[in-house]
Coordinates of C-alpha atoms in Angstrom, one line a residue:
M1 CA -40.0 -50.5 -49.0
L2 CA -37.1 -48.3 -48.1
I3 CA -34.8 -49.8 -50.6
A4 CA -37.4 -49.3 -53.4
T5 CA -38.0 -45.6 -52.4
L6 CA -34.3 -45.0 -52.4
S7 CA -33.7 -46.8 -55.6
I8 CA -36.5 -44.8 -57.4
S9 CA -35.1 -41.5 -55.9
M10 CA -31.5 -42.2 -57.1
S11 CA -33.0 -43.1 -60.6
I12 CA -34.9 -39.7 -60.7
I13 CA -31.7 -37.8 -59.5
V14 CA -29.2 -39.5 -61.9
G15 CA -31.8 -39.3 -64.8
S16 CA -32.3 -35.7 -64.3
S17 CA -28.6 -35.1 -64.2
L18 CA -28.0 -36.8 -67.4
A19 CA -30.7 -35.0 -69.1
L20 CA -29.2 -31.7 -68.1
V21 CA -25.8 -32.5 -69.2
Y22 CA -27.5 -33.7 -72.6
I23 CA -29.4 -30.3 -73.0
N24 CA -26.3 -28.4 -72.2
K25 CA -24.3 -29.9 -74.8
Q26 CA -27.3 -29.2 -77.2
D27 CA -27.3 -25.8 -76.4
H28 CA -25.6 -23.4 -78.9
T29 CA -25.1 -20.4 -76.6
I30 CA -22.4 -18.0 -77.1
E31 CA -21.5 -15.8 -74.2
Q32 CA -19.4 -12.6 -74.9
G33 CA -18.9 -10.3 -71.9
S34 CA -22.3 -9.7 -70.4
H35 CA -24.2 -10.5 -73.7
S36 CA -25.5 -13.9 -74.5
V37 CA -26.5 -15.0 -78.2
N38 CA -28.4 -18.1 -78.8
S39 CA -27.4 -19.4 -82.3
I40 CA -30.3 -21.1 -84.2
N41 CA -27.7 -22.4 -87.0
D42 CA -25.0 -24.8 -86.9
N43 CA -22.8 -23.0 -89.5
L44 CA -21.9 -19.7 -90.8
E45 CA -23.2 -20.6 -94.3
E46 CA -26.8 -21.4 -93.0
A47 CA -26.8 -18.3 -90.9
L48 CA -25.9 -16.1 -94.1
W49 CA -28.0 -17.8 -96.6
N50 CA -30.1 -14.9 -97.6
V51 CA -27.6 -12.2 -97.3
E52 CA -26.9 -10.6 -100.6
L53 CA -24.4 -8.0 -99.7
I54 CA -21.7 -7.3 -96.9
I55 CA -20.1 -3.9 -96.9
K56 CA -17.8 -1.9 -94.5
G57 CA -18.9 1.7 -94.7
T58 CA -19.1 5.0 -93.0
V59 CA -22.4 6.7 -91.9
L60 CA -22.8 10.0 -93.7
N61 CA -26.1 11.2 -92.0
E62 CA -29.4 9.8 -90.7
G63 CA -32.6 10.8 -92.7
N64 CA -36.2 11.8 -91.2
T65 CA -38.2 9.0 -89.7
Y66 CA -41.3 8.1 -91.8
K67 CA -44.1 5.5 -91.5
K68 CA -44.0 2.5 -93.7
D69 CA -46.9 0.2 -94.4
A70 CA -46.2 -3.3 -93.4
G71 CA -48.3 -4.7 -96.0
I72 CA -50.3 -7.0 -93.7
Q73 CA -53.9 -7.2 -94.7
G74 CA -56.2 -7.1 -91.7
K75 CA -59.0 -4.9 -90.2
Q76 CA -56.5 -2.3 -89.3
N77 CA -53.7 -0.6 -91.1
F78 CA -50.4 -1.7 -89.8
S79 CA -47.4 0.5 -90.3
F80 CA -44.0 1.1 -88.4
D81 CA -41.5 3.9 -88.2
V82 CA -38.5 3.6 -90.4
T83 CA -35.3 6.0 -90.2
P84 CA -32.9 5.9 -93.3
A85 CA -29.3 6.3 -93.0
N86 CA -27.1 7.2 -95.8
I87 CA -24.0 5.0 -95.8
K88 CA -20.7 5.6 -97.8
V89 CA -19.4 2.1 -99.1
D90 CA -15.8 2.0 -98.3
K91 CA -15.3 -1.7 -99.3
V92 CA -17.5 -4.6 -100.6
L93 CA -16.7 -7.6 -98.6
Y94 CA -19.5 -9.9 -100.2
G95 CA -21.6 -9.4 -103.2
I96 CA -21.7 -6.9 -106.1
I97 CA -22.7 -3.1 -105.9
D98 CA -22.7 -0.9 -108.5
T99 CA -22.8 2.4 -106.4
N100 CA -20.4 4.1 -103.8
S101 CA -23.3 4.7 -101.2
I102 CA -26.5 2.9 -100.0
T103 CA -29.6 3.9 -98.0
Y104 CA -29.7 1.7 -94.8
L105 CA -33.4 1.4 -93.4
Q106 CA -33.6 1.2 -89.7
H107 CA -36.5 0.2 -87.7
G108 CA -37.9 2.8 -85.2
S109 CA -37.9 6.6 -84.8
S110 CA -34.9 8.8 -84.3
S111 CA -36.8 10.9 -81.7
N112 CA -37.4 7.9 -79.6
S113 CA -34.3 7.2 -77.3
L114 CA -35.1 3.4 -76.7
E115 CA -35.9 2.8 -80.5
S116 CA -32.8 4.7 -81.7
K117 CA -30.3 3.1 -79.0
N118 CA -29.2 0.8 -81.9
H119 CA -29.3 3.2 -84.8
V120 CA -26.0 4.0 -86.6
K121 CA -24.8 7.4 -85.9
K122 CA -23.2 9.9 -88.2
G123 CA -19.3 9.3 -88.7
E124 CA -19.4 5.6 -87.4
E125 CA -17.7 3.1 -89.3
V126 CA -19.9 0.0 -89.7
V127 CA -20.0 -3.4 -91.3
L128 CA -23.3 -4.5 -92.4
M129 CA -24.9 -7.8 -93.8
L130 CA -27.9 -6.7 -96.0
V131 CA -30.8 -7.9 -98.2
K132 CA -31.9 -5.6 -100.9
T133 CA -35.4 -4.2 -100.9
D134 CA -37.4 -2.1 -103.4
E135 CA -36.7 0.9 -101.5

């Protein structure tokens, strides 16, 4: 009885250890400094399949926040804050553009410190991967 219990216990421990090793090999987590990013793609081409334009630019200014309708049908209207920023295009890294400036739409209000924490700021140099919208 003791041998059977030890055998089962060892099987559970070894099996759990092997499963953890397999899971860790399948995890595509990239750690950089104190930030951790979990990639759901196996390659760069797959990650960028819908990107239409990549630019390097300089932020000229940030516009006034406005409400945008999400276009989701339901019992209540759903809208969210959008803060536009004007970006001077310094260099096109991918795609084609026929203007020297773009309007970059950022989610969140510039008056909310938590929402605007990741907004671009006037004078910053940025690299943006973009998808064109009607706006």
